Coordinates of C-alpha atoms in Angstrom, one line a residue:
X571 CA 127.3 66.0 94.3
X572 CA 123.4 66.4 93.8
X573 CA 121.9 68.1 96.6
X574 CA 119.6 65.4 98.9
X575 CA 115.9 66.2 99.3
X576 CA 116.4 66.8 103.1
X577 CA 119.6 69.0 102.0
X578 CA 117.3 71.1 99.7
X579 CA 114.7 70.8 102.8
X580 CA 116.9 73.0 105.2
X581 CA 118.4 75.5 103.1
X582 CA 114.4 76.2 101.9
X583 CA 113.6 76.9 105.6
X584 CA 116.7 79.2 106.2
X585 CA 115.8 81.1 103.1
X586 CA 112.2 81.5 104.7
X587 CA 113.7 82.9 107.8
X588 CA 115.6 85.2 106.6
X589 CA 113.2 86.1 104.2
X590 CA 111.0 86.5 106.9
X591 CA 113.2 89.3 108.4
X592 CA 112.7 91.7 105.6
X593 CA 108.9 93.0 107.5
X594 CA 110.7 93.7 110.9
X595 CA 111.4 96.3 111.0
X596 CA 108.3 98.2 110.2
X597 CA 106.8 95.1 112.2
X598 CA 108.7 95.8 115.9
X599 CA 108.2 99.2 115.5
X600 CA 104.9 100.4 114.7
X601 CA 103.3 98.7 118.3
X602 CA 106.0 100.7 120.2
X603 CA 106.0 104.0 118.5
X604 CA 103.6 105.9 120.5
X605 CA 105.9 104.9 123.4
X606 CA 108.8 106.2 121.2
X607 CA 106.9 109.3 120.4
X608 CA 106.5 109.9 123.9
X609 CA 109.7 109.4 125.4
X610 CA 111.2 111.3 123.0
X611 CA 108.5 113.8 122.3
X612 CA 108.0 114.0 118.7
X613 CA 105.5 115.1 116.7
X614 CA 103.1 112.9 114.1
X615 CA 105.5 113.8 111.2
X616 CA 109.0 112.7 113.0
X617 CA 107.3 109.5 114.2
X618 CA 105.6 108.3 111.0
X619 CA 109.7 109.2 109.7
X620 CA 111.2 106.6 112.2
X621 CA 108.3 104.1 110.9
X622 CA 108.8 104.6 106.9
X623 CA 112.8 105.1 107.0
X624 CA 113.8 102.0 106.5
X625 CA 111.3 101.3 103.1
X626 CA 113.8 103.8 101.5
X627 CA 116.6 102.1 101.9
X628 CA 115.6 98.3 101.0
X629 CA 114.7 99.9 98.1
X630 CA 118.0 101.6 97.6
X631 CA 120.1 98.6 98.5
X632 CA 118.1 95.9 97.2
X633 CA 119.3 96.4 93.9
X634 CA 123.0 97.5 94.8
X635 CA 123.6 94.4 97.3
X636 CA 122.0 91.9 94.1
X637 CA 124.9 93.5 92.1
X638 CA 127.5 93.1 94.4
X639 CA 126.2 89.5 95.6
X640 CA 126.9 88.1 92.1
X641 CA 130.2 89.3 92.3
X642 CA 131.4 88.1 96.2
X643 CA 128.8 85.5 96.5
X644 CA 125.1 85.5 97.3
X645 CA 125.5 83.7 100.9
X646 CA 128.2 86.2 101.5
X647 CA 126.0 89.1 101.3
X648 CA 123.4 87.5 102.7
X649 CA 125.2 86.6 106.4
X650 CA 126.9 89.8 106.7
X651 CA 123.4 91.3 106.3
X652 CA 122.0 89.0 108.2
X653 CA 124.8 90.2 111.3
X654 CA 124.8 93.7 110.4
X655 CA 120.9 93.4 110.6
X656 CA 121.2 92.1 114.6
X657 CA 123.4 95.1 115.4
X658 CA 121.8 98.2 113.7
X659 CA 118.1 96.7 114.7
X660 CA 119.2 96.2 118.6
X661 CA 121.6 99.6 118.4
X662 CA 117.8 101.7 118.6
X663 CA 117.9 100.5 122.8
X664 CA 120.4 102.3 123.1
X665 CA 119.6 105.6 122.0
X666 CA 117.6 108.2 123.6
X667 CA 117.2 111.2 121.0
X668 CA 115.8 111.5 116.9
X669 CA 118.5 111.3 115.1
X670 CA 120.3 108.9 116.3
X671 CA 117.2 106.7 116.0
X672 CA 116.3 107.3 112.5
X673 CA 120.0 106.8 111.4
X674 CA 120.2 103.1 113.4
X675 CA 116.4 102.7 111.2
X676 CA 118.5 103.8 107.8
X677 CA 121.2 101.4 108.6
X678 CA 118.6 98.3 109.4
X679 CA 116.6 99.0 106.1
X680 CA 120.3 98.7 104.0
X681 CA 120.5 95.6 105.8
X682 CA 117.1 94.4 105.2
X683 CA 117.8 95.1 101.6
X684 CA 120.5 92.4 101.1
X685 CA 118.4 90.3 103.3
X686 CA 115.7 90.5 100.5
X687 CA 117.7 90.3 97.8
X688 CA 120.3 87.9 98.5
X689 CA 117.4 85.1 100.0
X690 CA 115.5 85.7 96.7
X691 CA 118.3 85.6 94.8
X692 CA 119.8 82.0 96.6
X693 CA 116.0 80.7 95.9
X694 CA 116.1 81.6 92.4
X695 CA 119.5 79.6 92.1
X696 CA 118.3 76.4 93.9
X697 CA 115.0 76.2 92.0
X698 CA 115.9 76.1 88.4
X699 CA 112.0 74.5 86.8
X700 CA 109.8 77.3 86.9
X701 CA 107.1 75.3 88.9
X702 CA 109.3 74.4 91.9
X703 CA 110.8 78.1 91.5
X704 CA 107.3 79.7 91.3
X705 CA 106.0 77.1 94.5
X706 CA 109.1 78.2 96.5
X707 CA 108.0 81.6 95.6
X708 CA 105.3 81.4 96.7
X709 CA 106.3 79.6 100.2
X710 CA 108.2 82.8 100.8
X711 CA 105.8 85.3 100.3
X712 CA 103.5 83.3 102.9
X713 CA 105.8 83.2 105.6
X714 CA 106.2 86.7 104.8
X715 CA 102.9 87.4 105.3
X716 CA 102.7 84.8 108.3
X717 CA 105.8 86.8 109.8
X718 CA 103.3 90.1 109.7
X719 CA 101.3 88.6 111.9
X720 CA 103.5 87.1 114.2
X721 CA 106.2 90.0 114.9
X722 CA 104.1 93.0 115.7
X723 CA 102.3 89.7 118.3
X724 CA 105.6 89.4 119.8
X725 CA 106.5 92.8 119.8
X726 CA 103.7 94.1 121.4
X727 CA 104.4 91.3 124.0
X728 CA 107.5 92.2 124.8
X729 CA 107.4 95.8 124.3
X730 CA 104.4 96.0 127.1
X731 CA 106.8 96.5 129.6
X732 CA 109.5 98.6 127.7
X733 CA 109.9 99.6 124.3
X734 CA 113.2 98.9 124.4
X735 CA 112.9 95.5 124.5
X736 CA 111.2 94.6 121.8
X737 CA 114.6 95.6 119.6
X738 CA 115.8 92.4 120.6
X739 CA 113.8 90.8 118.4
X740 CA 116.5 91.9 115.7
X741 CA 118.9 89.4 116.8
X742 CA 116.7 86.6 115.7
X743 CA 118.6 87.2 112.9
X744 CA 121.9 85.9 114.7
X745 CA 120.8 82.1 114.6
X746 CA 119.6 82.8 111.6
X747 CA 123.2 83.8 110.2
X748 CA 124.9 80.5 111.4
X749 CA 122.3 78.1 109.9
X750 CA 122.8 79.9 106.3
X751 CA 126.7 79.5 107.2
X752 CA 126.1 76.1 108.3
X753 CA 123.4 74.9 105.5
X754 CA 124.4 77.3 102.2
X755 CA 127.6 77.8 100.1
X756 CA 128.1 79.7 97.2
X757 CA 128.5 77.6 94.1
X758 CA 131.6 77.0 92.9
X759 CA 132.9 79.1 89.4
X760 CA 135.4 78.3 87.1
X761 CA 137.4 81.1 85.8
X762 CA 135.6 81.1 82.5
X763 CA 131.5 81.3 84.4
X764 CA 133.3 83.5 86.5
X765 CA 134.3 86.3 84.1
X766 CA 131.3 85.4 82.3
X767 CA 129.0 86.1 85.4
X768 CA 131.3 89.7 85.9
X769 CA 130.5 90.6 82.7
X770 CA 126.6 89.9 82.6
X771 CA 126.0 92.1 85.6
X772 CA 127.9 95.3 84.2
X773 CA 125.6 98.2 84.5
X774 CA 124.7 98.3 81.1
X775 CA 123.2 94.9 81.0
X776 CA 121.5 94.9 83.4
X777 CA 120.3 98.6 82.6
X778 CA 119.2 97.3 79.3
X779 CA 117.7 94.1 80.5
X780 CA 115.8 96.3 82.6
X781 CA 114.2 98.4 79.5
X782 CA 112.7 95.2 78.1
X783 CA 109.3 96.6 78.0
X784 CA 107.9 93.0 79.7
X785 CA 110.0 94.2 82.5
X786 CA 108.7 97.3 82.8
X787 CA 105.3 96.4 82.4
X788 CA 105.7 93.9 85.4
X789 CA 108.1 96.3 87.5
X790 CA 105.8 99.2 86.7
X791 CA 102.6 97.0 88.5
X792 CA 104.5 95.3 91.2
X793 CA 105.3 98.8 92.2
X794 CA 101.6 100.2 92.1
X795 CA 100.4 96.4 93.7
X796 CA 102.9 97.1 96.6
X797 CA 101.8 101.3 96.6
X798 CA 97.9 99.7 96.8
X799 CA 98.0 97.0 99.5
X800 CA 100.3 99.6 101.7
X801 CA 97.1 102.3 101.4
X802 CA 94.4 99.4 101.8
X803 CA 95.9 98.2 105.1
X804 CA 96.5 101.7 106.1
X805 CA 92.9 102.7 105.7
X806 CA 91.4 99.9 106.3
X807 CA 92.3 100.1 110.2
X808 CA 91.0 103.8 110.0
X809 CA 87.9 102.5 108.1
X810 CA 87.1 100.4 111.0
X811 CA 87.2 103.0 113.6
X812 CA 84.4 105.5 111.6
X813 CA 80.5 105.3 112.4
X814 CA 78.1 102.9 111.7
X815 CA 81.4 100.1 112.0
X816 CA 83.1 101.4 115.6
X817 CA 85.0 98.2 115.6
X818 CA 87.0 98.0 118.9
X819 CA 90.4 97.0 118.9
X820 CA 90.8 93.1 118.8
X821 CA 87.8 92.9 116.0
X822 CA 90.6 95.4 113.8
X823 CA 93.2 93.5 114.5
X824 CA 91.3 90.2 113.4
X825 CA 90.3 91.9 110.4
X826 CA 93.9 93.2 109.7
X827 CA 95.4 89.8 110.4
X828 CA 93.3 87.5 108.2
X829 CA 93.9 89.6 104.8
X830 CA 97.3 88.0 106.1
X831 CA 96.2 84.3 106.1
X832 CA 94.3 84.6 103.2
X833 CA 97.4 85.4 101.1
X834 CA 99.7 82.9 103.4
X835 CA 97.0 80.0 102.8
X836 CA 96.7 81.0 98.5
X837 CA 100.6 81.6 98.4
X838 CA 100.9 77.7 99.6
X839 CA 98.3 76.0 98.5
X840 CA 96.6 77.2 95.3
X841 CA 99.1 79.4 93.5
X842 CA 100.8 76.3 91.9
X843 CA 97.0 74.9 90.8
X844 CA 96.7 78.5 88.9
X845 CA 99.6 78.8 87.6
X846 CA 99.4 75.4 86.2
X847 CA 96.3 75.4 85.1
X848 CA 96.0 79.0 83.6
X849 CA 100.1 80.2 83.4
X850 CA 101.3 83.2 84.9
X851 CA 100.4 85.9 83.3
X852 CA 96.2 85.0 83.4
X853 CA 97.1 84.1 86.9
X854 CA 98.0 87.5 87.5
X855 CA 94.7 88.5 86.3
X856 CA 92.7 86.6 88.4
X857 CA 94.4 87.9 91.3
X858 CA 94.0 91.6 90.3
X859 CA 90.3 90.7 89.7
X860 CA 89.6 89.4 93.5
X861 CA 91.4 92.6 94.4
X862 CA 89.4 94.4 92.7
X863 CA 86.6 92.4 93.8
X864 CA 87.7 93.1 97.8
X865 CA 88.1 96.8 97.3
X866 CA 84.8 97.3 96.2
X867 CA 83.6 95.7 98.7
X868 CA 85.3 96.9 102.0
X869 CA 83.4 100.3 101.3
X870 CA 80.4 98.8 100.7
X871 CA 80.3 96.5 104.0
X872 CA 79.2 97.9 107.2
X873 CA 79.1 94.5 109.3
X874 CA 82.5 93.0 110.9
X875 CA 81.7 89.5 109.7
X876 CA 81.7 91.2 105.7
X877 CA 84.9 93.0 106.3
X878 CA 86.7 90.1 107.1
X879 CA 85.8 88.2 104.1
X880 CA 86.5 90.9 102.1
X881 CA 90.3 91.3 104.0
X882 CA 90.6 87.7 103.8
X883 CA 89.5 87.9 99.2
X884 CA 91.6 90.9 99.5
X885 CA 94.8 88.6 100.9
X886 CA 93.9 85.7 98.5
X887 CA 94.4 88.0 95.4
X888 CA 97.4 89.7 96.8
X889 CA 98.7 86.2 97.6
X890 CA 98.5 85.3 93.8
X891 CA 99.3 89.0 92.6
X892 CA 103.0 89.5 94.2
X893 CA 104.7 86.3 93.9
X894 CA 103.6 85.6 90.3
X895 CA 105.2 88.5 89.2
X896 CA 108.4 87.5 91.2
X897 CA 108.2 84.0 89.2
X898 CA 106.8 86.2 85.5
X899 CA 110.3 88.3 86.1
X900 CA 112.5 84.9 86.5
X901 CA 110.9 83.5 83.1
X902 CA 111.6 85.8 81.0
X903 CA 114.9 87.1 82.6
X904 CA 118.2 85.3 81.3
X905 CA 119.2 83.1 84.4
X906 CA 122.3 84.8 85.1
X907 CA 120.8 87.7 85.7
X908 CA 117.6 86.1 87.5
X909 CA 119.0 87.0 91.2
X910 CA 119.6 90.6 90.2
X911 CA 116.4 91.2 88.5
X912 CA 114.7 89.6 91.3
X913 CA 116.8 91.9 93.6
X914 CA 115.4 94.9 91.8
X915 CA 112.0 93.6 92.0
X916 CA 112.5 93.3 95.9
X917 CA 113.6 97.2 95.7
X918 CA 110.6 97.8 93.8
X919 CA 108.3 96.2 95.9
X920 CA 109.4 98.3 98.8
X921 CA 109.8 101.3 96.7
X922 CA 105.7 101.0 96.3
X923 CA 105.4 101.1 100.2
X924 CA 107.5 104.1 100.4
X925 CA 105.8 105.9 97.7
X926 CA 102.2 105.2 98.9
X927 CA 101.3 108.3 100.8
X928 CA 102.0 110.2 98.0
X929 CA 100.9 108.0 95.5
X930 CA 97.3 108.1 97.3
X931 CA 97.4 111.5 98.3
X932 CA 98.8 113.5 96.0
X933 CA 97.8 111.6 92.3
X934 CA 94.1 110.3 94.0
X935 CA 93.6 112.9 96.4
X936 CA 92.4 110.8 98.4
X937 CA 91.9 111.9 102.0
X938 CA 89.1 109.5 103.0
X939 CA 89.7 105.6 103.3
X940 CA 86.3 105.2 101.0
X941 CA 88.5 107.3 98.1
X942 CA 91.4 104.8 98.7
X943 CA 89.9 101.4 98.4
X944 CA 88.0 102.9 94.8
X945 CA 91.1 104.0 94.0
X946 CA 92.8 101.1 94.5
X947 CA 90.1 99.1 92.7
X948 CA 90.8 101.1 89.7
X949 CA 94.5 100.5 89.8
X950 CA 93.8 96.6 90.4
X951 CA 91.5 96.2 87.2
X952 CA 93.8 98.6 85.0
X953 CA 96.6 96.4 86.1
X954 CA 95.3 93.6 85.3
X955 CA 93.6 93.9 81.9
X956 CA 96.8 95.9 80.8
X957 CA 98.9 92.4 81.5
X958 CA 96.6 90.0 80.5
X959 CA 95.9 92.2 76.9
X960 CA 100.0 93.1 76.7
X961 CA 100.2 89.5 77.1
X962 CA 98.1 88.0 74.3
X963 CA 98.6 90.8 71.9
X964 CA 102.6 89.3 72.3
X965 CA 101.3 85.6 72.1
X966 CA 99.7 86.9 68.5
X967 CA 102.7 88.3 67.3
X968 CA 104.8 85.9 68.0
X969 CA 102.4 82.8 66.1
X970 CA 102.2 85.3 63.0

């Protein structure tokens, strides 16, 4: 039966939600941690580990959950993480110690990881043209970056009066749950796609799909894109706070927020003009060039009103940057193993966030925020010429 456009309608905006899900955690906790750190009396190092646990472990389980979700079903996986996500995220109200706490913050970030994957993976099944694929692509990673705004808003609301509270935020993911059960269902296999699908995700497939050097090239950047824009945002608030600037807090968190909106507002309404216009790959470039662009600039501006058009360039090219690799990956991957190659890019992506400190600090040595954003303006232009030039020197080969 051919799915209705209001059918397709609803299951887009569950996938959003629970898509959205995969930046809470870091999201609740970070406006509650010095409450955290306080009650239970830890030191910088322990409390940036209850922060940057969970990064780990999407990035772990990403990839593993992808596997097993083309074996039991994607919607499967993806409402038992959805469940498992409510019930390790609200488990940290009722702990009082460490450890404990970090293990409920490694149990949410497994669960985040089939979250990510199995939502990407369900997207990348529904839309089969690579237009409508890269547009829904690009829907997501606005309410993603909508949903960074909005949860540490909430959380800081609710967490005013107690920490604790703000952990229920988690079990937004319970409603969440019953519209995928109520809106999504696995497709139905013969026994012939069936074996075939079991025998396309065997490790060594996907081990060698993964060596195809286009992969690698993209995984390899979506990494070091998702290392960057970690440091950028990091610094950036620190920038803000040094002399001549002195920016107090709602001017930061202004600044902070509209890199946000400018990715949200490129993500839905000018990615599918690029891409069209240009294809993916030189879309890429352009986004890695008003990255550059931003980078330069933040160090260079002094006044408020300059920083935030240069967060809000910086969120435009990250806007075109990440979700045009998600759609590069789908085109050139094989579509039954689309969902798991996506799923591994998710990993990736989250594997750049937890590698950023060391990334930036130990490879840059960068200890001031001026060091980071030239850094990362190096990184950005690299990235970018080394796609666009791998790309045509391909194009030539393939017309001799």
């Amino acid at each position: 039966m051919p799915m209705t456009q209001s059918n397709q309608r609803a299951k887009l905006w569950v996938l959003l939600a629970a898509g959205s899900l995969a930046v809470m955690p870091g999201a609740v906790i970070l406006p509650v941690l010095g409450d955290i750190k306080a009650q239970f009396q830890l030191d910088e190092f322990l409390a940036g580990r209850l922060a940057s646990a969970h990064y780990s472990m999407v990035a772990l389980f990403s990839p593993i959950l992808g596997i097993l979700a083309s074996r039991v079903g994607w919607v499967r996986v993806l409402v038992g993480s959805l469940l498992l996500f409510a019930l390790f995220g609200m488990a940290g109200t009722w702990v009082n110690s460490f450890s404990p706490m970090l293990l409920t913050r490694l149990l949410l970030g497994a669960a985040t990881g089939g979250i990510a994957a199995a939502s990407l993976g369900i997207l990348s099944q529904i839309y089969q043209q690579e237009e409508e694929r890269s547009q829904a692509i690009a829907l997501a990673s606005s309410t993603i970056s909508l949903a960074n705004i909005a949860y540490p808003l909430l959380a800081g609301l609710l967490g005013a009066a107690n920490w604790q509270i703000a952990f229920y935020l988690y079990g937004l993911s319970l409603p969440i749950a019953l519209a995928a059960l109520l809106n999504l269902s696995d497709r139905p296999q013969s026994t012939e796609a069936t074996a075939s699908l079991l025998n396309s995700v065997e490790l060594a497939k996907i081990l060698s799909m993964l060596k195809n050097p286009r992969v690698l090239r993209f995984m390899l950047t979506l990494l070091l894109t998702s290392a960057t824009a970690y440091a950028t945002v990091t610094n950036l608030s620190i920038y803000l706070k040094t002399d001549p600037i002195n920016a107090d807090t709602p001017v930061i968190g202004l600044i902070l927020a509209s890199q946000a909106i400018g990715s949200a507002a490129i993500s839905a309404f000018g990615l599918k003009y690029l891409t069209r216009r240009f294809g993916v790959v030189p879309t890429i470039g352009i986004g890695f060039g008003l990255l550059t662009l931003a980078l330069i600039a933040m160090p260079n501006s002094v006044q408020p009103a300059l920083l935030l058009l240069a967060a809000i360039l910086f969120g435009v090219g990250l806007g075109i940057v990440v979700p045009s690799h998600y759609s590069a990956l789908a085109t050139i991957t094989p579509p039954n193993l689309q969902p798991i190659v996506l799923a591994v890019g998710t990993g990736v992506t989250f594997l750049g966030q937890f590698l950023s400190p060391d990334i930036f600090g130990t490879i840059f040595n960068s200890e001031q925020p001026i060091t980071t954003f030239y850094a990362g303006a190096m990184l950005s232009f690299s990235m970018g010429l080394l796609l666009v030039l791998a790309s045509r020197n391909l194009q030539r080969i393939r017309e001799s």
